[in-house]
mmCIF file of C-alpha atoms and ligand atoms in Angstrom:
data_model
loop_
_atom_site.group_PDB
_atom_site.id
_atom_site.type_symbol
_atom_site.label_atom_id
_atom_site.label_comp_id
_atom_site.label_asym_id
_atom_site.label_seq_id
_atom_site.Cartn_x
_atom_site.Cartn_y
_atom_site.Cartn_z
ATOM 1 C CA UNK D 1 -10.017 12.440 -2.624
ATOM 2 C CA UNK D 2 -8.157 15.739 -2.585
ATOM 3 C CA UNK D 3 -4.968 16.637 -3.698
ATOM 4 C CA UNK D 4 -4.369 20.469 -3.113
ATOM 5 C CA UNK D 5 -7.690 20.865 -3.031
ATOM 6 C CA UNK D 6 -8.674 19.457 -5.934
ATOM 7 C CA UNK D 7 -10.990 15.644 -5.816
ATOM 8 C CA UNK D 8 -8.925 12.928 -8.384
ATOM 9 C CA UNK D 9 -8.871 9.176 -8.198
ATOM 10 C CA UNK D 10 -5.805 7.512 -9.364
ATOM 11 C CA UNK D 11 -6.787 5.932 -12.448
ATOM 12 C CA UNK D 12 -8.934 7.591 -15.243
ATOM 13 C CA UNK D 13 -9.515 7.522 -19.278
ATOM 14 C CA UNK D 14 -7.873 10.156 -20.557
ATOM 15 C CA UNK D 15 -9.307 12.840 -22.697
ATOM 16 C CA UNK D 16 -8.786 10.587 -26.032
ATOM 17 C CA UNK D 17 -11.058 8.179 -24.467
ATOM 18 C CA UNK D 18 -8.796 5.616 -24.617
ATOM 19 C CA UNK D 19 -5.528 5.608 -23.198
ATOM 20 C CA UNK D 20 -5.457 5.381 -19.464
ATOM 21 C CA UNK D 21 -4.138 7.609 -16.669
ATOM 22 C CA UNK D 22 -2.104 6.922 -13.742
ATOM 23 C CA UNK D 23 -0.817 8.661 -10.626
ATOM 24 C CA UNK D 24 2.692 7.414 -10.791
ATOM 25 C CA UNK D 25 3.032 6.389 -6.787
ATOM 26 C CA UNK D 26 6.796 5.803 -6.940
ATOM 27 C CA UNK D 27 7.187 9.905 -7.360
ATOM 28 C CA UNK D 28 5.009 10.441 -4.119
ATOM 29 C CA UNK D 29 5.563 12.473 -1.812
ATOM 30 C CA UNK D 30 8.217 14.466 -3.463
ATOM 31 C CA UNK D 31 6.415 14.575 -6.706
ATOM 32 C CA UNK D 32 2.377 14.736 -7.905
ATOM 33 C CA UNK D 33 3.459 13.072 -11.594
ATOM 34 C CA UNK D 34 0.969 11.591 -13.718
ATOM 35 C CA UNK D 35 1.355 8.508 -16.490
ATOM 36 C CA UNK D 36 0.177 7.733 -19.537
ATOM 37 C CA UNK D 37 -0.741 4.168 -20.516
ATOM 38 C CA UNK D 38 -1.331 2.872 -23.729
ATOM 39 C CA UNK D 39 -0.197 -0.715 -23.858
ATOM 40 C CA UNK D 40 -1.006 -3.283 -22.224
ATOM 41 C CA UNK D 41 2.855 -3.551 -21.348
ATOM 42 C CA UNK D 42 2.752 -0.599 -20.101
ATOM 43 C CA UNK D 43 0.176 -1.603 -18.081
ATOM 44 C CA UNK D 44 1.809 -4.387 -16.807
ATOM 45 C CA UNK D 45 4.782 -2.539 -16.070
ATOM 46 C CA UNK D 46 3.016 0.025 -13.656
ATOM 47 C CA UNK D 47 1.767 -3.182 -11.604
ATOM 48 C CA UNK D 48 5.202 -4.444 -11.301
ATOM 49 C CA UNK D 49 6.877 -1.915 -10.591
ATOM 50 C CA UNK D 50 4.536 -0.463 -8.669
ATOM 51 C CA UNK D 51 3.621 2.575 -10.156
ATOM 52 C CA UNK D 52 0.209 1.716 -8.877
ATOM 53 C CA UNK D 53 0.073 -0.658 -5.999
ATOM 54 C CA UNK D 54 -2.329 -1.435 -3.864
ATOM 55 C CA UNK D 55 -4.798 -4.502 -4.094
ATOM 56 C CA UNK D 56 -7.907 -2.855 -5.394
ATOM 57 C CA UNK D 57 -6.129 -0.155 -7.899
ATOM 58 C CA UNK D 58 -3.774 -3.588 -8.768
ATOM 59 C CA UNK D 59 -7.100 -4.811 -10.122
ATOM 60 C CA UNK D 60 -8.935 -1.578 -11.930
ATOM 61 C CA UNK D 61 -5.384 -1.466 -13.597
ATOM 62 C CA UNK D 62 -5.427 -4.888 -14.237
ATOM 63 C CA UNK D 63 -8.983 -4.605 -15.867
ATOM 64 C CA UNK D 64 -7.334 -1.219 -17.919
ATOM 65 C CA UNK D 65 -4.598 -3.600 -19.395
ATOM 66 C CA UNK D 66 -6.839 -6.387 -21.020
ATOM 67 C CA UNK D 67 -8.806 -3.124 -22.674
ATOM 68 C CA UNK D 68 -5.663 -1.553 -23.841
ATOM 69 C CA UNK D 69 -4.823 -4.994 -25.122
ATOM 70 C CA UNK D 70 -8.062 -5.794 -26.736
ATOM 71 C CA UNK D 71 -6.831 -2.477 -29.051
ATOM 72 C CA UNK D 72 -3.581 -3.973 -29.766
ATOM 73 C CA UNK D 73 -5.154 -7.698 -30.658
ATOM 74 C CA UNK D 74 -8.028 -8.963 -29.513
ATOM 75 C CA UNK D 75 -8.228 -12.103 -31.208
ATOM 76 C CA UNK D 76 -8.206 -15.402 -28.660
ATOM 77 C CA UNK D 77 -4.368 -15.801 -28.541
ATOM 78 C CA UNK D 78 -4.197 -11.493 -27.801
ATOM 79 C CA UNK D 79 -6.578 -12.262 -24.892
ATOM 80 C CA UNK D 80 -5.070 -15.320 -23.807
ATOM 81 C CA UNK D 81 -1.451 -13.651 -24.244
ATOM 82 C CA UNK D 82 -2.796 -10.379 -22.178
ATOM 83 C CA UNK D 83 -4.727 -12.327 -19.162
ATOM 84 C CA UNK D 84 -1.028 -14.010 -18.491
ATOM 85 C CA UNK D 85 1.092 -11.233 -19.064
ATOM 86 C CA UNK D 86 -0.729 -8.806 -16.932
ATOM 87 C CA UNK D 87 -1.567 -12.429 -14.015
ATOM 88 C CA UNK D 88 2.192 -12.563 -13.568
ATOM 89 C CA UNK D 89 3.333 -8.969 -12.581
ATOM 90 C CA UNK D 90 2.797 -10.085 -8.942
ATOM 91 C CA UNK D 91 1.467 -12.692 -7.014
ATOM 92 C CA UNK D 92 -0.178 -11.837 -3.856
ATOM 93 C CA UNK D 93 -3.342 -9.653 -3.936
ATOM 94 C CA UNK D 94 -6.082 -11.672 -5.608
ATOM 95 C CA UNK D 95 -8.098 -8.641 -6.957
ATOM 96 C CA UNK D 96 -5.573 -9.092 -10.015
ATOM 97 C CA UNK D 97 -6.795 -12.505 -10.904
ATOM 98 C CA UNK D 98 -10.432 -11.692 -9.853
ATOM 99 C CA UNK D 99 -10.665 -8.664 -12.548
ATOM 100 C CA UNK D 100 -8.339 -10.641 -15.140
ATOM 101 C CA UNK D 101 -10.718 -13.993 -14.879
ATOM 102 C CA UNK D 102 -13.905 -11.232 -14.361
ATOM 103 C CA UNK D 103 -12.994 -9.717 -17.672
ATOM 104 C CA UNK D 104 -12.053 -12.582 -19.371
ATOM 105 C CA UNK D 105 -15.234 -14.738 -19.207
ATOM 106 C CA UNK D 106 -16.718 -11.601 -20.229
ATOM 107 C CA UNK D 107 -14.572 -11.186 -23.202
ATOM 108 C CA UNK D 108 -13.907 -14.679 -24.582
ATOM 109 C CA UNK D 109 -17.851 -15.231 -25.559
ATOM 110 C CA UNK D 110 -17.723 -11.876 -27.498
ATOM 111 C CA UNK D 111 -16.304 -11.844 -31.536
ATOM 112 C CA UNK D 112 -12.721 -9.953 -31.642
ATOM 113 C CA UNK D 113 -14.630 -7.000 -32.707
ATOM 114 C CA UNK D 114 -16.725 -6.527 -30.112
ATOM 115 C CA UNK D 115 -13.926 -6.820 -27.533
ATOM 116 C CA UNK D 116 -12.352 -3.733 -27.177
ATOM 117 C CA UNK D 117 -15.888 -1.677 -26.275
ATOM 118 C CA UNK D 118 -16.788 -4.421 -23.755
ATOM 119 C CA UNK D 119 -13.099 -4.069 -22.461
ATOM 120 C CA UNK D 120 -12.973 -0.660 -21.836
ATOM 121 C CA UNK D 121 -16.891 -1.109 -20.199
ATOM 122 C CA UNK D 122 -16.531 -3.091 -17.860
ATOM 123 C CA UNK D 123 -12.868 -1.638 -16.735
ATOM 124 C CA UNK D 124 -14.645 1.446 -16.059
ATOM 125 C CA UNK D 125 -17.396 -0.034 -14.476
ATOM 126 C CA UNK D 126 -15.045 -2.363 -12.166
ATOM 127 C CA UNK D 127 -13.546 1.319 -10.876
ATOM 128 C CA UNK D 128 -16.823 2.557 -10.098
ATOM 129 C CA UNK D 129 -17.511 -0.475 -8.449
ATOM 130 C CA UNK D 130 -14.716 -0.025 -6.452
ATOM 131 C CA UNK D 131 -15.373 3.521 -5.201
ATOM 132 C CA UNK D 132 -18.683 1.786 -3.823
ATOM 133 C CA UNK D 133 -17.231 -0.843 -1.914
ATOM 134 C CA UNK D 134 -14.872 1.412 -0.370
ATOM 135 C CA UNK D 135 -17.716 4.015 0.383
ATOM 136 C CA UNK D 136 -19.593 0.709 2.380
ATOM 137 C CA UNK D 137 -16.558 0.053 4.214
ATOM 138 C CA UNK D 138 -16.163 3.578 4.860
ATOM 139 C CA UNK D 139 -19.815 3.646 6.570
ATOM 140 C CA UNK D 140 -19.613 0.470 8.116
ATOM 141 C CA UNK D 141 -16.294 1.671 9.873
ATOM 142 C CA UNK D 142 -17.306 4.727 10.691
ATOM 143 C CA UNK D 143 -19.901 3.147 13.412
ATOM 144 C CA UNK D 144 -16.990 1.775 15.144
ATOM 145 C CA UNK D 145 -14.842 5.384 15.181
ATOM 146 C CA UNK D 146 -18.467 6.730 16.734
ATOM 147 C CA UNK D 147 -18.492 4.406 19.333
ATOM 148 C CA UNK D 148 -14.973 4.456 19.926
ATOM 149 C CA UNK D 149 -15.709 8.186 20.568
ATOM 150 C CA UNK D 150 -18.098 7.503 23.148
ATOM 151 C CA UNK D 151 -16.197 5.490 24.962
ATOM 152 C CA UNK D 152 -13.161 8.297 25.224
ATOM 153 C CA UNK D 153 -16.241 10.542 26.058
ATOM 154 C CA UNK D 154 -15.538 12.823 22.891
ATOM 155 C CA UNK D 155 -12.164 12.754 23.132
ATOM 156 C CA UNK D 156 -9.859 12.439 20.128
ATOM 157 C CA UNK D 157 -9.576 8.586 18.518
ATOM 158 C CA UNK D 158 -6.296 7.260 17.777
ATOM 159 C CA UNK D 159 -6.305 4.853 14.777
ATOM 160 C CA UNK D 160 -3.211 2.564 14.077
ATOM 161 C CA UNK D 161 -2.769 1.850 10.651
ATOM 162 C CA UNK D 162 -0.146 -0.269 8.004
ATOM 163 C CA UNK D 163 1.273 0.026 4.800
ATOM 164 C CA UNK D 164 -1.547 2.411 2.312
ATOM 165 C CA UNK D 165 -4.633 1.060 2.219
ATOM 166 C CA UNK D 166 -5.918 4.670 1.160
ATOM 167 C CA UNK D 167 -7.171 6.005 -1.358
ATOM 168 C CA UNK D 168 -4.124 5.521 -3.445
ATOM 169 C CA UNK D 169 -4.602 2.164 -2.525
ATOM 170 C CA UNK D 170 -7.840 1.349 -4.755
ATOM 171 C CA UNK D 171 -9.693 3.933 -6.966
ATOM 172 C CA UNK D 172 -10.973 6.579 -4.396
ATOM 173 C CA UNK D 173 -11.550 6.705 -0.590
ATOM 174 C CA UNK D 174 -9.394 4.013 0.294
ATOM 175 C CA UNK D 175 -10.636 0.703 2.580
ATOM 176 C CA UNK D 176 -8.362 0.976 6.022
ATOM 177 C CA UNK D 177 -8.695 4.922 5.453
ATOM 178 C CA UNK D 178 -12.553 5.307 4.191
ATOM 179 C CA UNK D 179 -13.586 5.279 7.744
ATOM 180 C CA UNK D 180 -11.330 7.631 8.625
ATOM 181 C CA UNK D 181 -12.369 9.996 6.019
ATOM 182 C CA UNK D 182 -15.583 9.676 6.704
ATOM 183 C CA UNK D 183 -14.974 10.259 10.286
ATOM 184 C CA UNK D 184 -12.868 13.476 9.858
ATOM 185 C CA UNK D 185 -15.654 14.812 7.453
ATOM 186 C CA UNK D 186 -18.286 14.707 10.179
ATOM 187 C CA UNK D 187 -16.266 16.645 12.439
ATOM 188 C CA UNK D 188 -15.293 13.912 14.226
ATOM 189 C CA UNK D 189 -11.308 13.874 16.416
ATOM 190 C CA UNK D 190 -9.655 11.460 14.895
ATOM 191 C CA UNK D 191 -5.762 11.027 14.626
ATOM 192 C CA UNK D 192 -3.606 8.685 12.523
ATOM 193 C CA UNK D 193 -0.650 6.998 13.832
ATOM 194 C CA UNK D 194 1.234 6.187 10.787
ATOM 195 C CA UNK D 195 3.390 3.111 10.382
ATOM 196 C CA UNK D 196 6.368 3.755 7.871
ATOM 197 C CA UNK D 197 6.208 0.406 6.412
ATOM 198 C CA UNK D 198 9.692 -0.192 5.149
ATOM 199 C CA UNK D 199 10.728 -1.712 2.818
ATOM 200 C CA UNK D 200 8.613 0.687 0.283
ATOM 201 C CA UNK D 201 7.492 3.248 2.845
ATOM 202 C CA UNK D 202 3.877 3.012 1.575
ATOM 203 C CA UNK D 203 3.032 4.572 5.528
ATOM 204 C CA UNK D 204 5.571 7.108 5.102
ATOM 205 C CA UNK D 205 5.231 8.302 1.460
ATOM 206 C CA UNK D 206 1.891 7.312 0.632
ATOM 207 C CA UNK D 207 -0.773 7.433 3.332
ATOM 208 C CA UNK D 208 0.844 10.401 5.447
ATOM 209 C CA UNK D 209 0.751 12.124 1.916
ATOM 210 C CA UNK D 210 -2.838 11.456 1.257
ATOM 211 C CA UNK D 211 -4.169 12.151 4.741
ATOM 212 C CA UNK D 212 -2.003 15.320 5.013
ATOM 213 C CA UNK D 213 -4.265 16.548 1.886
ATOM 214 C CA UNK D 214 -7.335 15.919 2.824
ATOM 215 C CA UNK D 215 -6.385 17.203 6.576
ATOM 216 C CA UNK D 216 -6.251 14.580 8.463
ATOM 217 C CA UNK D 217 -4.180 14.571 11.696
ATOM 218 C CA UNK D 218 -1.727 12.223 11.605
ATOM 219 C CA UNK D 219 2.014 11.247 13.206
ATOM 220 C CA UNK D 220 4.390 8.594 10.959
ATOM 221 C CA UNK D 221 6.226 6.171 13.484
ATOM 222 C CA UNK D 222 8.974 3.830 12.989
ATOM 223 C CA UNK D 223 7.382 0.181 12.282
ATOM 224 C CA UNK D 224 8.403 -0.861 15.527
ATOM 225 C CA UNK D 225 6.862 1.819 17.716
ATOM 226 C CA UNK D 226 2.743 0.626 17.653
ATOM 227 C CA UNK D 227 3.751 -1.991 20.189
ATOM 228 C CA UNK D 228 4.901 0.501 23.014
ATOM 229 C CA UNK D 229 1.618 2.895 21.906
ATOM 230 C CA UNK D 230 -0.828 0.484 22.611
ATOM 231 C CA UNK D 231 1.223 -0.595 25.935
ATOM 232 C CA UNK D 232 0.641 3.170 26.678
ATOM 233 C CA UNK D 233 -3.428 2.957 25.793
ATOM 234 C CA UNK D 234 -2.091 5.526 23.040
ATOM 235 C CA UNK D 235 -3.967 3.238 20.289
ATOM 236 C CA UNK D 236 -7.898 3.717 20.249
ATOM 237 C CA UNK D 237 -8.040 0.786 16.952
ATOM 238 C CA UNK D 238 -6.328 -0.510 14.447
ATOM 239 C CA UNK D 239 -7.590 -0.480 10.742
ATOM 240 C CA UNK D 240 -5.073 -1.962 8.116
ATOM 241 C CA UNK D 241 -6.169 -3.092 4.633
ATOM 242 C CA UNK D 242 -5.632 -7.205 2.948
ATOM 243 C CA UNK D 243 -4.356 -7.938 -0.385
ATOM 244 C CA UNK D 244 -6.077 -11.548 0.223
ATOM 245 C CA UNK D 245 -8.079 -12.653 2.713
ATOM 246 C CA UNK D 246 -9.442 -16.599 2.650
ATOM 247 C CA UNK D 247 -12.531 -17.993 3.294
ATOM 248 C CA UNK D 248 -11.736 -18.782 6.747
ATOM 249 C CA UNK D 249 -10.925 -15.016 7.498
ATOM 250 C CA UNK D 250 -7.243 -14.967 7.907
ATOM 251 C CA UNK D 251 -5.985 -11.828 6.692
ATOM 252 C CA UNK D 252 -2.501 -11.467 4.117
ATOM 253 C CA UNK D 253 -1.317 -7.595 3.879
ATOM 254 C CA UNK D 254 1.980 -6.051 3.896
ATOM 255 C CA UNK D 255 5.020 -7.245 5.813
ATOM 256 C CA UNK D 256 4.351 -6.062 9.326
ATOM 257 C CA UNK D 257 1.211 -6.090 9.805
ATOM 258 C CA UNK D 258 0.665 -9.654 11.997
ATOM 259 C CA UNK D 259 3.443 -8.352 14.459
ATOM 260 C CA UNK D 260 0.541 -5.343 14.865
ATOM 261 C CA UNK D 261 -1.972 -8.040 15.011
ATOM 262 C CA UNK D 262 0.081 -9.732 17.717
ATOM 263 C CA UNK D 263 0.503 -6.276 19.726
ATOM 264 C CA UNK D 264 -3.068 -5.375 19.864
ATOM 265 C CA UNK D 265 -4.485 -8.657 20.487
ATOM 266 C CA UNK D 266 -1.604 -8.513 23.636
ATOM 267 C CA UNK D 267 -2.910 -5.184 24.815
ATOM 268 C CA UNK D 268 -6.883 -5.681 24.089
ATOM 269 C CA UNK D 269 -6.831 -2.963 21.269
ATOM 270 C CA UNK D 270 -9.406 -3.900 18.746
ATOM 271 C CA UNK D 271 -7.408 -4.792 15.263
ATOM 272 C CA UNK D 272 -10.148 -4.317 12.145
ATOM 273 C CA UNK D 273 -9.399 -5.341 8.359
ATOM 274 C CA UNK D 274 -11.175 -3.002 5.668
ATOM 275 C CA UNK D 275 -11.899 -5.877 3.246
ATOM 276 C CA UNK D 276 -13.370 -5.105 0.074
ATOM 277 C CA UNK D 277 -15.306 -8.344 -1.486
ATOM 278 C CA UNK D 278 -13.097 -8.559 -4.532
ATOM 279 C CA UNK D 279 -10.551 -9.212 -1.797
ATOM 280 C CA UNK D 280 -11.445 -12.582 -0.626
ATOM 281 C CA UNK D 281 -10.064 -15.828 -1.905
ATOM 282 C CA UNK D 282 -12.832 -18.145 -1.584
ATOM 283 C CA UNK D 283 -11.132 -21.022 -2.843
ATOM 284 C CA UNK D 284 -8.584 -20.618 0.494
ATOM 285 C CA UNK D 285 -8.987 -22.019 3.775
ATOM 286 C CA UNK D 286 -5.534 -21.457 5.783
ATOM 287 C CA UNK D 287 -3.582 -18.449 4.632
ATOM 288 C CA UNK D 288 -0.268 -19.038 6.565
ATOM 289 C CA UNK D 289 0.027 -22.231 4.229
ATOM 290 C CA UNK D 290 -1.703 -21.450 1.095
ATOM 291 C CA UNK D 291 -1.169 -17.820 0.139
ATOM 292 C CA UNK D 292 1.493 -17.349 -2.242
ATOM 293 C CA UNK D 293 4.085 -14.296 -0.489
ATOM 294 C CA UNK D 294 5.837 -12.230 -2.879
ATOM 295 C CA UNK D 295 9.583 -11.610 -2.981
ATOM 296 C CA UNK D 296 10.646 -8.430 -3.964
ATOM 297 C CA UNK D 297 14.325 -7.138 -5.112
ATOM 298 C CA UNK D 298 16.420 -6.535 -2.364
ATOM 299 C CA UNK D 299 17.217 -3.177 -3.279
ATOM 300 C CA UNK D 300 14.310 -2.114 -1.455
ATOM 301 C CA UNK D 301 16.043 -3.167 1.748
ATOM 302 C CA UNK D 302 19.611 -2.335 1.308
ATOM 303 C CA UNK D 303 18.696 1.228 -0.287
ATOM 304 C CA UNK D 304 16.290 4.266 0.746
ATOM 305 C CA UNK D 305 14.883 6.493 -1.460
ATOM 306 C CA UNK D 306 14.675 10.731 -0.370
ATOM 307 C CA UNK D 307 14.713 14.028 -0.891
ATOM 308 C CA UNK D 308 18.091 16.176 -0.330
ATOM 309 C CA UNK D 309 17.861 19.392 1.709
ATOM 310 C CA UNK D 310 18.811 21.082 -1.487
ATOM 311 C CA UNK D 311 15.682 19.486 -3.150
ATOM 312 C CA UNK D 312 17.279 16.398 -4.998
ATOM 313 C CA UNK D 313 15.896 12.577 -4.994
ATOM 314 C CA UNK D 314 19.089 10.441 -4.438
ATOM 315 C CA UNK D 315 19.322 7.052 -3.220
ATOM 316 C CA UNK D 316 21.542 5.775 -1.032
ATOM 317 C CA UNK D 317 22.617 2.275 0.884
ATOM 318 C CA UNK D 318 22.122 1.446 4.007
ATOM 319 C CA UNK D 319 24.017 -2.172 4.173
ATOM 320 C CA UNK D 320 27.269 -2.996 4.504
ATOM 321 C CA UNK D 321 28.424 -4.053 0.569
ATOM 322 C CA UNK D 322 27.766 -7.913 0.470
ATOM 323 C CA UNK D 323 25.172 -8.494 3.149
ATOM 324 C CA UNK D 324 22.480 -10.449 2.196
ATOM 325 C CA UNK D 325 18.883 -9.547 2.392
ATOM 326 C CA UNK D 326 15.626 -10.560 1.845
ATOM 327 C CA UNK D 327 12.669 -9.034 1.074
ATOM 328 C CA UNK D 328 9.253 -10.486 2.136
ATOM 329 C CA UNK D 329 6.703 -8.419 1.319
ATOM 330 C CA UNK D 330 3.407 -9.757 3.285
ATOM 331 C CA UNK D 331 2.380 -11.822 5.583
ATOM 332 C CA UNK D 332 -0.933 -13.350 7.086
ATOM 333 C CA UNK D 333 -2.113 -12.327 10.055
ATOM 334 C CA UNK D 334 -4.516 -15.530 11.261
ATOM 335 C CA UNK D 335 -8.266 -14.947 11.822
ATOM 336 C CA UNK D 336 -8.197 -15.118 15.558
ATOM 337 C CA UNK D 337 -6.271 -12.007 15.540
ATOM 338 C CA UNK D 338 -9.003 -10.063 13.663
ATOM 339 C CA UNK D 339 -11.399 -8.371 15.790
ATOM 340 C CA UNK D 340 -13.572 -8.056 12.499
ATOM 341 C CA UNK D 341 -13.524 -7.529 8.417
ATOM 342 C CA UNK D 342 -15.436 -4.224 7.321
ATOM 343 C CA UNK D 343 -16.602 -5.334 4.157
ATOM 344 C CA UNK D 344 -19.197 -3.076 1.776
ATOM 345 C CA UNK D 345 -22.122 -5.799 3.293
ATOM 346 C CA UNK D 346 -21.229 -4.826 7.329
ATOM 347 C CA UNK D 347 -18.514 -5.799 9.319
ATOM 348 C CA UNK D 348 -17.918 -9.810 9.100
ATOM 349 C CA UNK D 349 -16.546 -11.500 12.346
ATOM 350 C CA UNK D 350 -13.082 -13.218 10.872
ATOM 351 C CA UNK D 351 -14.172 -16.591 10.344
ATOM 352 C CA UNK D 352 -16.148 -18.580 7.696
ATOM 353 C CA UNK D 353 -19.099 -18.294 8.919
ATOM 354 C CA UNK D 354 -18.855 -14.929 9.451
ATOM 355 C CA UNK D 355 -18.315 -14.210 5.850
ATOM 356 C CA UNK D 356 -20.425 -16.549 4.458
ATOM 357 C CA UNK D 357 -23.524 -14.940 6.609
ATOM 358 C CA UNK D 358 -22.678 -11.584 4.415
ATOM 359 C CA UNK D 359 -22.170 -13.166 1.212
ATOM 360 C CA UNK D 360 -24.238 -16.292 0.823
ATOM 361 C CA UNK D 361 -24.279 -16.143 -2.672
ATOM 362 C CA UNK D 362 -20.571 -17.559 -2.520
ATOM 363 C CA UNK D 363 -20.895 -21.598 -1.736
HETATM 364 O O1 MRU F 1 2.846 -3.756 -1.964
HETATM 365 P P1 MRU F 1 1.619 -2.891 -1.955
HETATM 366 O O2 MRU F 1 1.915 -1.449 -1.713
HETATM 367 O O3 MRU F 1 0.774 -3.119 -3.185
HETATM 368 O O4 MRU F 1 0.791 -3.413 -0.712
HETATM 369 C C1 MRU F 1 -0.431 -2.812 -0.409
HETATM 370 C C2 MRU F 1 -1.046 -3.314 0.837
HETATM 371 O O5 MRU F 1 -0.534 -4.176 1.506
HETATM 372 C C3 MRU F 1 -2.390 -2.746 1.187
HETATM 373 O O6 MRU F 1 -2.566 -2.714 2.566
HETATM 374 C C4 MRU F 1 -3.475 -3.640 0.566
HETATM 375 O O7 MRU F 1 -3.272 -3.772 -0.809
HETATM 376 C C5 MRU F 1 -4.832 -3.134 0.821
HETATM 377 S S1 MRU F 1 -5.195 -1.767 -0.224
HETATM 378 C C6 MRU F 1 -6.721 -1.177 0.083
#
């Protein structure tokens, strides 16, 4: 998508055709900064610390590392070493496991010396991949923004969403935000109602960042104000993204985004899920019990990060010294909360056999 102007996804080769390119995410809004990578603990250090973020880019990155590491060593132990250092940077969105196992079984059957081309093959190929699914999503979704439209008899539609699941969220276009692109490109009203999303501010930073680029009207609320909007019919649909979503179609994203869940189901606002296939968890059937939440430092609660008026980043605390705090940072919103899952196939009612109609091949 564009930044001034100017169409860039946010992970490339660089020109050397083989280190790897970043936009480093913890510099937006203040700063457009761009990374090098060439290590696979480098790699694994952008994922932690959430340089890139985002379930989809977590796994392009993911498949990025193993090639970087495949340069490094790619005998077994190198590959073994790499899949676990780059499976335990964090826990919750499965797209990291599904590239790291995807590019594994690729790898292992290959000799050492064939590794590092396949590597750096299929990395590329899982990105493109990516840029598809999200462009599926981004069609399916935009049927529902048309008939939304209708409805309002042409008037503007206001879309709810959580957290970035943009296009800084995967490789390009985004999954929540796809639609919404698509939408805005046709000429179509459409306004954004942007949650904040503390702790990280992925709302604030992130998607009001990336929408405000590509011109998309938008407004960044408080996390607690979509409740009172959609009380006030001032919330058309909500679209959030998943960083897991199980079998059964119960939905894990960013902190915040059930209580939305709750909220819309209360006020009869139709709550979507842009769900990219990489993104289910087949092997799950209840995600309140089974999916593992991460816990983040609690710096990101007690502190904010921002911009002085005279143009400095500075952190500062917002706690009183000693106060403890915690810092979960998603939870599942359960499947009869979901309206439906736009997926790349259609849009999937929330529910196993809903999913299972669009992706047979998965038993
Ligand atoms: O902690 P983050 O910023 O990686 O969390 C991201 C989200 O929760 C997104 O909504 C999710 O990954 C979907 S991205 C298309």
């Amino acid at each position: 998508m564009l930044v001034d102007g100017v169409a860039h996804r946010t992970i490339w080769l660089a020109p050397d055709g083989w280190s790897v390119e970043i936009i480093d995410q913890t510099r937006l809004p203040h700063g457009f900064v761009t990374l090098r990578l060439e290590t696979v603990a480098q790699a694994a250090h952008a994922i932690a610390s959430m340089q890139v973020r985002g379930a989809p880019l977590i796994g392009a990155t993911a498949g990025y590392g193993m090639a970087l590491a495949m340069r490094e060593d790619s005998t077994d132990s190198g590959l073994r070493s790499a899949y676990e250092r780059l499976m335990a940077t964090r826990p919750t969105a499965v797209n990291l496991r599904w590239a790291l196992d995807d590019m594994k079984s690729r790898l292992s059957p290959l000799s050492p010396g064939d590794r590092a081309a396949a590597a750096y093959a299929r990395a590329t190929q899982i990105c493109d991949e990516d840029v598809a699914i999200n462009r599926g999503i981004g069609g399916y979704g935009l049927g529902l923004i048309q008939a939304a439209q209708q409805r309002k008899g042409g008037e503007t539609v206001n879309i709810l969403t959580h957290c970035n699941a943009g296009w800084l969220a995967t490789v390009d276009w985004g999954t929540a935000t796809a639609p919404i692109y698509m939408a805005h490109d046709a000429g179509i009203p459409v306004h954004v109602w942007v949650d904040e999303t503390r702790p990280r501010n992925q709302g604030a930073s992130l998607t009001a960042w990336e929408l405000g680029h590509h011109g998309v009207p938008h407004t960044v609320i408080a996390d607690n104000v979509g409740g009172h909007l959609m009380q006030h019919g001032m919330v058309d649909l909500c679209i959030t993204g998943t960083d897991r979503t199980t079998a059964t179609g119960d939905v894990c994203n960013k902190i915040g985004t059930y209580l939305k869940a709750l909220a819309a189901h209360d006020n009869g606002v139709p709550f979507y899920v842009g769900l990219p296939s990489p993104t289910i968890d087949w092997t799950l059937q209840d995600g309140v019990a089974q999916i593992p939440i991460e816990q983040r430092d609690g710096a990101e609660v007690s502190q904010m990060t921002g911009r002085t008026a005279d143009g400095r980043i500075e952190t500062v605390t917002i706690t009183p010294d000693g106060s403890p705090v915690a810092n979960y940072a998603f939870d599942v919103t359960p499947a009869r909360l979901v309206s439906g899952l736009i997926t790349e196939r259609g849009i999937a009612s929330a529910s196993h056999d809903g999913l299972k109609a669009l992706f047979p091949e998965q038993e």
